[in-house]
Amino acid sequence: MNYKKNVYYKYFDENILTQVKEFEIQRINIIKKVILSSAAYFFVGICLAVCFVFVKFEPVYKFILVPLILFLMYACIIKSIVNFVIAGKDFQAMLYEKVFPLFLVPFANFKKWPKNHNTDVIIDSKLFHNFDTQEDVASFFGFYERTNIIVSDSRIKMPLKGVNKPDLFKGTLIQLELEKSIDNHVIMFSKNEKKFNNYKQINPHIDDMNKYLYVFAKNNNNLEFISLKFWNTVKKFGALYTAKGFELSYKDNIVLIAIRQKKPMLFGFLFRSLLKAKNYDDLIERFIVIFDLVDILNEG
């Protein structure tokens, strides 16, 4: 276990554990309610199935009762399953609202930040061309190793007419304002993203990296940061953030990472205890990989 994770585990034991005990009680009560509710619906569904199979209906009623019983049977059985899905989503929303803020303190001391604060950086990054608006759901600011960090759950809208504009991007934006500048603009994006720019494509000579990312640079200066160590850290973002697409811009001293996700910021599971630090590993690792990248880019 690395040093950063040890710090999070220690902070959990000393500062978070006592605060999540009440949420653990809520979690257990939710499980009890959803199991009882689902069991009741499932039992009704089985009873209706028995009626359908063994009960002989009079021909005059058969035309109406058979479709009705089938409909109610499937509705009850499906409802018994859907109950778990709905309860799980509601539980994750509760975790994000009440438990997530407890993990913002270690290392960077993240605080809530004004929404849509970094639109100019997004435009300057050239990761998104011709978008209409940026709409942050939530944004947090922290400071780590002489680096300003902004993490946002963002939506970037397409420039189309109408009230409900579709998302050009939905996911997590991570902005790093480093002390060190590279006097260049490097753009990277995963090969499943359809992007274009006027820069020259470069070959980092890292086979695994070339397999998954396109890399472009404005010039050939200060590209030494693209190392195997850098790549091994960058590729962790994809797994930890369950990315559907990945983009990175490094211009002068500003890094912007855009991770396209279906459900940004969510973590936790209804049937997992809130009293064990290990059960928060997915959340903790999302913070740690940001700090690891900062450490690598600040080297030298």
PDB file of C-alpha atoms in Angstrom:
ATOM      1  CA  MET A   1       0.000   0.000   0.000  1.00  0.00           C
ATOM      2  CA  ASN A   2       1.458   3.385  -0.974  1.00  0.00           C
ATOM      3  CA  TYR A   3       1.991   6.374   1.267  1.00  0.00           C
ATOM      4  CA  LYS A   4      -0.947   8.406  -0.066  1.00  0.00           C
ATOM      5  CA  LYS A   5      -3.448   5.611   0.527  1.00  0.00           C
ATOM      6  CA  ASN A   6      -2.094   5.156   4.061  1.00  0.00           C
ATOM      7  CA  VAL A   7      -2.748   8.840   4.712  1.00  0.00           C
ATOM      8  CA  TYR A   8      -6.355   8.464   3.516  1.00  0.00           C
ATOM      9  CA  TYR A   9      -6.876   5.344   5.641  1.00  0.00           C
ATOM     10  CA  LYS A  10      -5.507   7.097   8.723  1.00  0.00           C
ATOM     11  CA  TYR A  11      -7.688  10.150   8.053  1.00  0.00           C
ATOM     12  CA  PHE A  12     -10.701   7.851   7.654  1.00  0.00           C
ATOM     13  CA  ASP A  13     -10.101   6.170  11.020  1.00  0.00           C
ATOM     14  CA  GLU A  14      -9.494   9.441  12.848  1.00  0.00           C
ATOM     15  CA  ASN A  15     -11.981  11.820  11.208  1.00  0.00           C
ATOM     16  CA  ILE A  16     -14.515  10.100   8.957  1.00  0.00           C
ATOM     17  CA  LEU A  17     -15.464   6.828  10.664  1.00  0.00           C
ATOM     18  CA  THR A  18     -17.528   8.422  13.444  1.00  0.00           C
ATOM     19  CA  GLN A  19     -19.386  10.600  10.924  1.00  0.00           C
ATOM     20  CA  VAL A  20     -20.453   7.743   8.632  1.00  0.00           C
ATOM     21  CA  LYS A  21     -21.879   5.523  11.376  1.00  0.00           C
ATOM     22  CA  GLU A  22     -25.294   7.179  11.100  1.00  0.00           C
ATOM     23  CA  PHE A  23     -25.231   6.671   7.307  1.00  0.00           C
ATOM     24  CA  GLU A  24     -24.374   3.000   7.864  1.00  0.00           C
ATOM     25  CA  ILE A  25     -27.544   2.653   9.942  1.00  0.00           C
ATOM     26  CA  GLN A  26     -29.492   4.283   7.100  1.00  0.00           C
ATOM     27  CA  ARG A  27     -27.900   1.867   4.623  1.00  0.00           C
ATOM     28  CA  ILE A  28     -28.953  -1.181   6.654  1.00  0.00           C
ATOM     29  CA  ASN A  29     -32.501   0.175   7.012  1.00  0.00           C
ATOM     30  CA  ILE A  30     -32.687   0.796   3.255  1.00  0.00           C
ATOM     31  CA  ILE A  31     -31.585  -2.795   2.567  1.00  0.00           C
ATOM     32  CA  LYS A  32     -34.217  -4.169   4.950  1.00  0.00           C
ATOM     33  CA  LYS A  33     -36.974  -2.074   3.373  1.00  0.00           C
ATOM     34  CA  VAL A  34     -36.020  -2.896  -0.205  1.00  0.00           C
ATOM     35  CA  ILE A  35     -35.732  -6.635   0.547  1.00  0.00           C
ATOM     36  CA  LEU A  36     -39.155  -6.704   2.231  1.00  0.00           C
ATOM     37  CA  SER A  37     -40.723  -4.654  -0.538  1.00  0.00           C
ATOM     38  CA  SER A  38     -39.159  -6.720  -3.318  1.00  0.00           C
ATOM     39  CA  ALA A  39     -40.057  -9.988  -1.580  1.00  0.00           C
ATOM     40  CA  ALA A  40     -43.689  -8.859  -1.322  1.00  0.00           C
ATOM     41  CA  TYR A  41     -43.859  -7.948  -5.019  1.00  0.00           C
ATOM     42  CA  PHE A  42     -42.124 -11.189  -5.992  1.00  0.00           C
ATOM     43  CA  PHE A  43     -44.534 -13.239  -3.843  1.00  0.00           C
ATOM     44  CA  VAL A  44     -47.525 -11.556  -5.490  1.00  0.00           C
ATOM     45  CA  GLY A  45     -45.976 -12.239  -8.904  1.00  0.00           C
ATOM     46  CA  ILE A  46     -45.561 -15.959  -8.065  1.00  0.00           C
ATOM     47  CA  CYS A  47     -49.160 -16.149  -6.806  1.00  0.00           C
ATOM     48  CA  LEU A  48     -50.366 -14.638 -10.072  1.00  0.00           C
ATOM     49  CA  ALA A  49     -48.249 -17.153 -12.001  1.00  0.00           C
ATOM     50  CA  VAL A  50     -49.856 -19.980 -10.044  1.00  0.00           C
ATOM     51  CA  CYS A  51     -53.301 -18.557 -10.833  1.00  0.00           C
ATOM     52  CA  PHE A  52     -52.436 -18.376 -14.508  1.00  0.00           C
ATOM     53  CA  VAL A  53     -51.193 -21.975 -14.656  1.00  0.00           C
ATOM     54  CA  PHE A  54     -53.635 -23.839 -12.419  1.00  0.00           C
ATOM     55  CA  VAL A  55     -56.860 -21.843 -12.300  1.00  0.00           C
ATOM     56  CA  LYS A  56     -59.454 -22.682 -14.966  1.00  0.00           C
ATOM     57  CA  PHE A  57     -61.206 -19.512 -16.008  1.00  0.00           C
ATOM     58  CA  GLU A  58     -64.662 -19.432 -17.444  1.00  0.00           C
ATOM     59  CA  PRO A  59     -64.538 -18.728 -21.196  1.00  0.00           C
ATOM     60  CA  VAL A  60     -66.521 -15.530 -20.705  1.00  0.00           C
ATOM     61  CA  TYR A  61     -63.841 -14.121 -18.358  1.00  0.00           C
ATOM     62  CA  LYS A  62     -60.779 -15.678 -19.970  1.00  0.00           C
ATOM     63  CA  PHE A  63     -60.387 -13.005 -22.640  1.00  0.00           C
ATOM     64  CA  ILE A  64     -60.055 -10.267 -20.009  1.00  0.00           C
ATOM     65  CA  LEU A  65     -58.475 -12.029 -17.023  1.00  0.00           C
ATOM     66  CA  VAL A  66     -55.635 -13.885 -18.750  1.00  0.00           C
ATOM     67  CA  PRO A  67     -53.935 -10.749 -20.232  1.00  0.00           C
ATOM     68  CA  LEU A  68     -54.568  -8.852 -16.976  1.00  0.00           C
ATOM     69  CA  ILE A  69     -52.998 -11.575 -14.826  1.00  0.00           C
ATOM     70  CA  LEU A  70     -50.002 -11.864 -17.161  1.00  0.00           C
ATOM     71  CA  PHE A  71     -49.485  -8.105 -17.069  1.00  0.00           C
ATOM     72  CA  LEU A  72     -49.701  -7.915 -13.267  1.00  0.00           C
ATOM     73  CA  MET A  73     -47.453 -10.974 -12.868  1.00  0.00           C
ATOM     74  CA  TYR A  74     -44.651  -9.498 -14.993  1.00  0.00           C
ATOM     75  CA  ALA A  75     -45.131  -6.039 -13.444  1.00  0.00           C
ATOM     76  CA  CYS A  76     -44.723  -7.417  -9.916  1.00  0.00           C
ATOM     77  CA  ILE A  77     -41.665  -9.525 -10.756  1.00  0.00           C
ATOM     78  CA  ILE A  78     -39.991  -6.638 -12.620  1.00  0.00           C
ATOM     79  CA  LYS A  79     -40.848  -4.255  -9.767  1.00  0.00           C
ATOM     80  CA  SER A  80     -39.159  -6.607  -7.289  1.00  0.00           C
ATOM     81  CA  ILE A  81     -35.929  -6.244  -9.314  1.00  0.00           C
ATOM     82  CA  VAL A  82     -36.256  -2.533 -10.100  1.00  0.00           C
ATOM     83  CA  ASN A  83     -36.592  -1.762  -6.383  1.00  0.00           C
ATOM     84  CA  PHE A  84     -32.929  -2.698  -5.893  1.00  0.00           C
ATOM     85  CA  VAL A  85     -31.806  -0.529  -8.831  1.00  0.00           C
ATOM     86  CA  ILE A  86     -33.723   2.536  -7.620  1.00  0.00           C
ATOM     87  CA  ALA A  87     -32.559   2.073  -4.023  1.00  0.00           C
ATOM     88  CA  GLY A  88     -28.947   1.739  -5.227  1.00  0.00           C
ATOM     89  CA  LYS A  89     -29.127   4.965  -7.240  1.00  0.00           C
ATOM     90  CA  ASP A  90     -30.732   6.879  -4.365  1.00  0.00           C
ATOM     91  CA  PHE A  91     -28.057   5.539  -2.017  1.00  0.00           C
ATOM     92  CA  GLN A  92     -25.263   6.660  -4.337  1.00  0.00           C
ATOM     93  CA  ALA A  93     -26.828  10.134  -4.536  1.00  0.00           C
ATOM     94  CA  MET A  94     -26.851  10.268  -0.728  1.00  0.00           C
ATOM     95  CA  LEU A  95     -23.188   9.220  -0.608  1.00  0.00           C
ATOM     96  CA  TYR A  96     -22.227  11.942  -3.076  1.00  0.00           C
ATOM     97  CA  GLU A  97     -24.073  14.609  -1.099  1.00  0.00           C
ATOM     98  CA  LYS A  98     -23.057  13.629   2.449  1.00  0.00           C
ATOM     99  CA  VAL A  99     -20.044  11.282   2.377  1.00  0.00           C
ATOM    100  CA  PHE A 100     -18.055  12.491  -0.648  1.00  0.00           C
ATOM    101  CA  PRO A 101     -17.235  15.898   0.984  1.00  0.00           C
ATOM    102  CA  LEU A 102     -15.585  14.076   3.918  1.00  0.00           C
ATOM    103  CA  PHE A 103     -12.827  12.812   1.578  1.00  0.00           C
ATOM    104  CA  LEU A 104     -11.948  16.235   0.151  1.00  0.00           C
ATOM    105  CA  VAL A 105      -9.580  17.270   2.963  1.00  0.00           C
ATOM    106  CA  PRO A 106      -6.443  15.053   2.688  1.00  0.00           C
ATOM    107  CA  PHE A 107      -3.529  16.496   0.677  1.00  0.00           C
ATOM    108  CA  ALA A 108      -5.357  19.182  -1.364  1.00  0.00           C
ATOM    109  CA  ASN A 109      -8.057  20.352   1.095  1.00  0.00           C
ATOM    110  CA  PHE A 110     -10.676  20.666  -1.671  1.00  0.00           C
ATOM    111  CA  LYS A 111     -13.450  23.238  -1.248  1.00  0.00           C
ATOM    112  CA  LYS A 112     -16.566  23.953  -3.275  1.00  0.00           C
ATOM    113  CA  TRP A 113     -15.717  26.225  -6.209  1.00  0.00           C
ATOM    114  CA  PRO A 114     -17.865  28.518  -8.383  1.00  0.00           C
ATOM    115  CA  LYS A 115     -19.431  26.613 -11.281  1.00  0.00           C
ATOM    116  CA  ASN A 116     -18.391  27.282 -14.891  1.00  0.00           C
ATOM    117  CA  HIS A 117     -15.290  29.083 -13.633  1.00  0.00           C
ATOM    118  CA  ASN A 118     -12.820  27.590 -16.151  1.00  0.00           C
ATOM    119  CA  THR A 119     -14.625  28.106 -19.467  1.00  0.00           C
ATOM    120  CA  ASP A 120     -11.711  30.138 -20.887  1.00  0.00           C
ATOM    121  CA  VAL A 121      -9.310  27.286 -20.097  1.00  0.00           C
ATOM    122  CA  ILE A 122     -11.604  24.826 -21.875  1.00  0.00           C
ATOM    123  CA  ILE A 123     -11.686  27.025 -24.973  1.00  0.00           C
ATOM    124  CA  ASP A 124      -7.914  27.544 -24.884  1.00  0.00           C
ATOM    125  CA  SER A 125      -7.281  23.799 -24.575  1.00  0.00           C
ATOM    126  CA  LYS A 126      -8.698  23.144 -28.082  1.00  0.00           C
ATOM    127  CA  LEU A 127     -10.210  19.875 -26.823  1.00  0.00           C
ATOM    128  CA  PHE A 128     -13.725  21.012 -27.711  1.00  0.00           C
ATOM    129  CA  HIS A 129     -14.429  22.983 -30.858  1.00  0.00           C
ATOM    130  CA  ASN A 130     -17.520  25.078 -31.384  1.00  0.00           C
ATOM    131  CA  PHE A 131     -19.471  24.323 -28.216  1.00  0.00           C
ATOM    132  CA  ASP A 132     -22.325  26.408 -26.863  1.00  0.00           C
ATOM    133  CA  THR A 133     -22.196  26.441 -23.063  1.00  0.00           C
ATOM    134  CA  GLN A 134     -20.476  24.808 -20.112  1.00  0.00           C
ATOM    135  CA  GLU A 135     -22.773  23.690 -17.303  1.00  0.00           C
ATOM    136  CA  ASP A 136     -21.070  22.384 -14.153  1.00  0.00           C
ATOM    137  CA  VAL A 137     -23.093  20.195 -11.813  1.00  0.00           C
ATOM    138  CA  ALA A 138     -20.428  20.617  -9.118  1.00  0.00           C
ATOM    139  CA  SER A 139     -16.893  21.985  -8.915  1.00  0.00           C
ATOM    140  CA  PHE A 140     -14.123  21.717  -6.286  1.00  0.00           C
ATOM    141  CA  PHE A 141     -10.836  23.587  -5.848  1.00  0.00           C
ATOM    142  CA  GLY A 142      -7.746  22.282  -4.064  1.00  0.00           C
ATOM    143  CA  PHE A 143      -4.017  23.045  -3.743  1.00  0.00           C
ATOM    144  CA  TYR A 144      -1.311  20.362  -3.786  1.00  0.00           C
ATOM    145  CA  GLU A 145       2.469  20.656  -4.280  1.00  0.00           C
ATOM    146  CA  ARG A 146       2.394  24.233  -5.621  1.00  0.00           C
ATOM    147  CA  THR A 147      -0.412  23.244  -8.017  1.00  0.00           C
ATOM    148  CA  ASN A 148      -3.970  24.536  -8.217  1.00  0.00           C
ATOM    149  CA  ILE A 149      -6.460  21.752  -8.917  1.00  0.00           C
ATOM    150  CA  ILE A 150     -10.066  22.113 -10.080  1.00  0.00           C
ATOM    151  CA  VAL A 151     -12.252  19.007 -10.394  1.00  0.00           C
ATOM    152  CA  SER A 152     -15.669  19.483 -11.996  1.00  0.00           C
ATOM    153  CA  ASP A 153     -18.656  17.345 -12.930  1.00  0.00           C
ATOM    154  CA  SER A 154     -19.409  19.122 -16.216  1.00  0.00           C
ATOM    155  CA  ARG A 155     -21.688  19.171 -19.216  1.00  0.00           C
ATOM    156  CA  ILE A 156     -20.577  20.885 -22.437  1.00  0.00           C
ATOM    157  CA  LYS A 157     -23.479  21.574 -24.771  1.00  0.00           C
ATOM    158  CA  MET A 158     -23.596  21.379 -28.557  1.00  0.00           C
ATOM    159  CA  PRO A 159     -24.214  24.660 -30.450  1.00  0.00           C
ATOM    160  CA  LEU A 160     -27.688  23.745 -31.675  1.00  0.00           C
ATOM    161  CA  LYS A 161     -30.936  25.685 -31.593  1.00  0.00           C
ATOM    162  CA  GLY A 162     -33.549  24.700 -29.045  1.00  0.00           C
ATOM    163  CA  VAL A 163     -34.065  24.653 -25.314  1.00  0.00           C
ATOM    164  CA  ASN A 164     -32.758  21.129 -24.638  1.00  0.00           C
ATOM    165  CA  LYS A 165     -29.333  21.148 -26.240  1.00  0.00           C
ATOM    166  CA  PRO A 166     -27.587  17.742 -26.408  1.00  0.00           C
ATOM    167  CA  ASP A 167     -24.318  17.100 -24.573  1.00  0.00           C
ATOM    168  CA  LEU A 168     -21.111  17.365 -26.552  1.00  0.00           C
ATOM    169  CA  PHE A 169     -19.368  16.163 -23.389  1.00  0.00           C
ATOM    170  CA  LYS A 170     -20.575  14.733 -20.075  1.00  0.00           C
ATOM    171  CA  GLY A 171     -18.086  13.728 -17.441  1.00  0.00           C
ATOM    172  CA  THR A 172     -15.244  14.916 -15.226  1.00  0.00           C
ATOM    173  CA  LEU A 173     -12.949  17.844 -16.016  1.00  0.00           C
ATOM    174  CA  ILE A 174      -9.662  18.048 -14.103  1.00  0.00           C
ATOM    175  CA  GLN A 175      -7.632  21.249 -14.388  1.00  0.00           C
ATOM    176  CA  LEU A 176      -4.067  21.536 -13.088  1.00  0.00           C
ATOM    177  CA  GLU A 177      -2.333  24.902 -12.881  1.00  0.00           C
ATOM    178  CA  LEU A 178       1.314  23.954 -12.454  1.00  0.00           C
ATOM    179  CA  GLU A 179       4.235  26.051 -11.328  1.00  0.00           C
ATOM    180  CA  LYS A 180       6.302  24.636 -14.200  1.00  0.00           C
ATOM    181  CA  SER A 181       5.628  25.671 -17.832  1.00  0.00           C
ATOM    182  CA  ILE A 182       6.564  23.738 -20.997  1.00  0.00           C
ATOM    183  CA  ASP A 183       6.247  26.537 -23.634  1.00  0.00           C
ATOM    184  CA  ASN A 184       4.276  24.197 -25.880  1.00  0.00           C
ATOM    185  CA  HIS A 185       0.777  22.827 -26.424  1.00  0.00           C
ATOM    186  CA  VAL A 186       0.370  19.058 -26.378  1.00  0.00           C
ATOM    187  CA  ILE A 187      -2.984  17.383 -27.052  1.00  0.00           C
ATOM    188  CA  MET A 188      -3.784  13.735 -26.385  1.00  0.00           C
ATOM    189  CA  PHE A 189      -7.021  11.849 -26.872  1.00  0.00           C
ATOM    190  CA  SER A 190      -8.125   8.227 -26.899  1.00  0.00           C
ATOM    191  CA  LYS A 191      -8.586   6.643 -30.293  1.00  0.00           C
ATOM    192  CA  ASN A 192     -12.333   6.254 -29.835  1.00  0.00           C
ATOM    193  CA  GLU A 193     -12.694  10.064 -29.732  1.00  0.00           C
ATOM    194  CA  LYS A 194     -13.258  11.821 -33.055  1.00  0.00           C
ATOM    195  CA  LYS A 195     -11.084  14.923 -32.770  1.00  0.00           C
ATOM    196  CA  PHE A 196      -9.043  17.142 -35.036  1.00  0.00           C
ATOM    197  CA  ASN A 197      -6.417  19.896 -34.714  1.00  0.00           C
ATOM    198  CA  ASN A 198      -3.741  21.589 -36.775  1.00  0.00           C
ATOM    199  CA  TYR A 199      -0.795  20.288 -34.759  1.00  0.00           C
ATOM    200  CA  LYS A 200       1.751  17.697 -35.833  1.00  0.00           C
ATOM    201  CA  GLN A 201       1.191  14.134 -34.688  1.00  0.00           C
ATOM    202  CA  ILE A 202       4.134  12.783 -32.710  1.00  0.00           C
ATOM    203  CA  ASN A 203       5.303   9.292 -31.771  1.00  0.00           C
ATOM    204  CA  PRO A 204       6.142   8.961 -28.051  1.00  0.00           C
ATOM    205  CA  HIS A 205       7.918   5.616 -28.701  1.00  0.00           C
ATOM    206  CA  ILE A 206       5.825   3.957 -26.005  1.00  0.00           C
ATOM    207  CA  ASP A 207       4.045   1.087 -27.729  1.00  0.00           C
ATOM    208  CA  ASP A 208       1.246   0.740 -25.175  1.00  0.00           C
ATOM    209  CA  MET A 209       0.562   4.468 -25.293  1.00  0.00           C
ATOM    210  CA  ASN A 210       0.481   4.544 -29.094  1.00  0.00           C
ATOM    211  CA  LYS A 211      -2.022   1.701 -28.991  1.00  0.00           C
ATOM    212  CA  TYR A 212      -4.634   3.764 -27.118  1.00  0.00           C
ATOM    213  CA  LEU A 213      -3.839   7.468 -27.626  1.00  0.00           C
ATOM    214  CA  TYR A 214      -3.201   9.951 -30.402  1.00  0.00           C
ATOM    215  CA  VAL A 215      -0.626  12.579 -29.447  1.00  0.00           C
ATOM    216  CA  PHE A 216      -0.214  15.977 -31.144  1.00  0.00           C
ATOM    217  CA  ALA A 217       2.096  18.881 -30.329  1.00  0.00           C
ATOM    218  CA  LYS A 218       2.413  22.485 -31.477  1.00  0.00           C
ATOM    219  CA  ASN A 219       6.205  22.136 -31.608  1.00  0.00           C
ATOM    220  CA  ASN A 220       8.958  19.728 -30.604  1.00  0.00           C
ATOM    221  CA  ASN A 221       9.973  21.554 -27.425  1.00  0.00           C
ATOM    222  CA  ASN A 222       9.736  20.189 -23.873  1.00  0.00           C
ATOM    223  CA  LEU A 223       8.215  16.807 -24.624  1.00  0.00           C
ATOM    224  CA  GLU A 224      10.366  14.980 -22.069  1.00  0.00           C
ATOM    225  CA  PHE A 225       7.421  14.707 -19.675  1.00  0.00           C
ATOM    226  CA  ILE A 226       5.916  12.031 -22.001  1.00  0.00           C
ATOM    227  CA  SER A 227       7.610   9.086 -20.339  1.00  0.00           C
ATOM    228  CA  LEU A 228       6.632   5.552 -19.413  1.00  0.00           C
ATOM    229  CA  LYS A 229       6.008   6.764 -15.863  1.00  0.00           C
ATOM    230  CA  PHE A 230       3.713   9.506 -17.184  1.00  0.00           C
ATOM    231  CA  TRP A 231       1.808   7.019 -19.373  1.00  0.00           C
ATOM    232  CA  ASN A 232       1.410   4.462 -16.564  1.00  0.00           C
ATOM    233  CA  THR A 233      -0.224   7.190 -14.472  1.00  0.00           C
ATOM    234  CA  VAL A 234      -2.377   8.632 -17.261  1.00  0.00           C
ATOM    235  CA  LYS A 235      -3.863   5.277 -18.243  1.00  0.00           C
ATOM    236  CA  LYS A 236      -5.098   4.774 -14.676  1.00  0.00           C
ATOM    237  CA  PHE A 237      -7.588   7.602 -15.223  1.00  0.00           C
ATOM    238  CA  GLY A 238      -9.465   5.481 -17.736  1.00  0.00           C
ATOM    239  CA  ALA A 239     -10.011   2.577 -15.343  1.00  0.00           C
ATOM    240  CA  LEU A 240     -10.565   4.578 -12.144  1.00  0.00           C
ATOM    241  CA  TYR A 241     -13.049   6.995 -13.701  1.00  0.00           C
ATOM    242  CA  THR A 242     -14.742   4.305 -15.872  1.00  0.00           C
ATOM    243  CA  ALA A 243     -13.986   6.471 -18.894  1.00  0.00           C
ATOM    244  CA  LYS A 244     -15.833   6.154 -22.169  1.00  0.00           C
ATOM    245  CA  GLY A 245     -13.353   8.630 -23.657  1.00  0.00           C
ATOM    246  CA  PHE A 246     -10.192  10.443 -22.538  1.00  0.00           C
ATOM    247  CA  GLU A 247      -8.628  13.753 -23.596  1.00  0.00           C
ATOM    248  CA  LEU A 248      -5.693  15.766 -22.260  1.00  0.00           C
ATOM    249  CA  SER A 249      -4.362  19.209 -23.085  1.00  0.00           C
ATOM    250  CA  TYR A 250      -1.055  20.496 -21.693  1.00  0.00           C
ATOM    251  CA  LYS A 251      -0.473  24.129 -22.680  1.00  0.00           C
ATOM    252  CA  ASP A 252       2.277  26.145 -21.001  1.00  0.00           C
ATOM    253  CA  ASN A 253       1.541  25.482 -17.302  1.00  0.00           C
ATOM    254  CA  ILE A 254      -2.109  24.391 -17.637  1.00  0.00           C
ATOM    255  CA  VAL A 255      -3.228  20.768 -17.908  1.00  0.00           C
ATOM    256  CA  LEU A 256      -6.854  20.007 -18.681  1.00  0.00           C
ATOM    257  CA  ILE A 257      -8.096  16.415 -18.571  1.00  0.00           C
ATOM    258  CA  ALA A 258     -11.568  15.603 -19.909  1.00  0.00           C
ATOM    259  CA  ILE A 259     -12.910  12.157 -18.995  1.00  0.00           C
ATOM    260  CA  ARG A 260     -16.171  11.308 -20.722  1.00  0.00           C
ATOM    261  CA  GLN A 261     -18.400   9.245 -18.430  1.00  0.00           C
ATOM    262  CA  LYS A 262     -21.973   8.071 -18.271  1.00  0.00           C
ATOM    263  CA  LYS A 263     -22.284   8.674 -14.509  1.00  0.00           C
ATOM    264  CA  PRO A 264     -19.626  11.108 -13.265  1.00  0.00           C
ATOM    265  CA  MET A 265     -18.639  11.394  -9.591  1.00  0.00           C
ATOM    266  CA  LEU A 266     -20.670   8.399  -8.324  1.00  0.00           C
ATOM    267  CA  PHE A 267     -19.123   5.831  -5.995  1.00  0.00           C
ATOM    268  CA  GLY A 268     -20.115   3.208  -3.432  1.00  0.00           C
ATOM    269  CA  PHE A 269     -22.512   0.250  -3.444  1.00  0.00           C
ATOM    270  CA  LEU A 270     -25.651  -0.381  -1.403  1.00  0.00           C
ATOM    271  CA  PHE A 271     -24.448  -3.778  -0.151  1.00  0.00           C
ATOM    272  CA  ARG A 272     -21.007  -2.548   0.894  1.00  0.00           C
ATOM    273  CA  SER A 273     -20.311  -1.380   4.449  1.00  0.00           C
ATOM    274  CA  LEU A 274     -19.528   2.309   5.017  1.00  0.00           C
ATOM    275  CA  LEU A 275     -17.385   1.504   8.057  1.00  0.00           C
ATOM    276  CA  LYS A 276     -14.412  -0.026   6.204  1.00  0.00           C
ATOM    277  CA  ALA A 277     -11.843   2.289   4.621  1.00  0.00           C
ATOM    278  CA  LYS A 278     -11.037  -0.333   1.975  1.00  0.00           C
ATOM    279  CA  ASN A 279     -14.583  -0.026   0.590  1.00  0.00           C
ATOM    280  CA  TYR A 280     -13.758   3.542  -0.465  1.00  0.00           C
ATOM    281  CA  ASP A 281     -10.725   2.522  -2.526  1.00  0.00           C
ATOM    282  CA  ASP A 282     -12.400   3.439  -5.832  1.00  0.00           C
ATOM    283  CA  LEU A 283     -13.000   6.988  -4.556  1.00  0.00           C
ATOM    284  CA  ILE A 284      -9.613   7.346  -2.855  1.00  0.00           C
ATOM    285  CA  GLU A 285      -7.723   6.160  -5.939  1.00  0.00           C
ATOM    286  CA  ARG A 286      -9.455   8.815  -8.064  1.00  0.00           C
ATOM    287  CA  PHE A 287      -7.889  11.496  -5.882  1.00  0.00           C
ATOM    288  CA  ILE A 288      -4.517   9.752  -5.615  1.00  0.00           C
ATOM    289  CA  VAL A 289      -4.040   9.420  -9.391  1.00  0.00           C
ATOM    290  CA  ILE A 290      -4.461  13.209  -9.726  1.00  0.00           C
ATOM    291  CA  PHE A 291      -1.803  13.794  -7.075  1.00  0.00           C
ATOM    292  CA  ASP A 292       0.501  11.214  -8.698  1.00  0.00           C
ATOM    293  CA  LEU A 293       0.216  13.031 -12.033  1.00  0.00           C
ATOM    294  CA  VAL A 294       1.015  16.356 -10.362  1.00  0.00           C
ATOM    295  CA  ASP A 295       4.109  14.794  -8.758  1.00  0.00           C
ATOM    296  CA  ILE A 296       5.324  13.494 -12.133  1.00  0.00           C
ATOM    297  CA  LEU A 297       4.732  16.779 -13.986  1.00  0.00           C
ATOM    298  CA  ASN A 298       6.482  18.749 -11.225  1.00  0.00           C
ATOM    299  CA  GLU A 299       9.604  16.607 -11.435  1.00  0.00           C
ATOM    300  CA  GLY A 300      12.728  18.169 -12.843  1.00  0.00           C
TER     301      GLY A 300
END
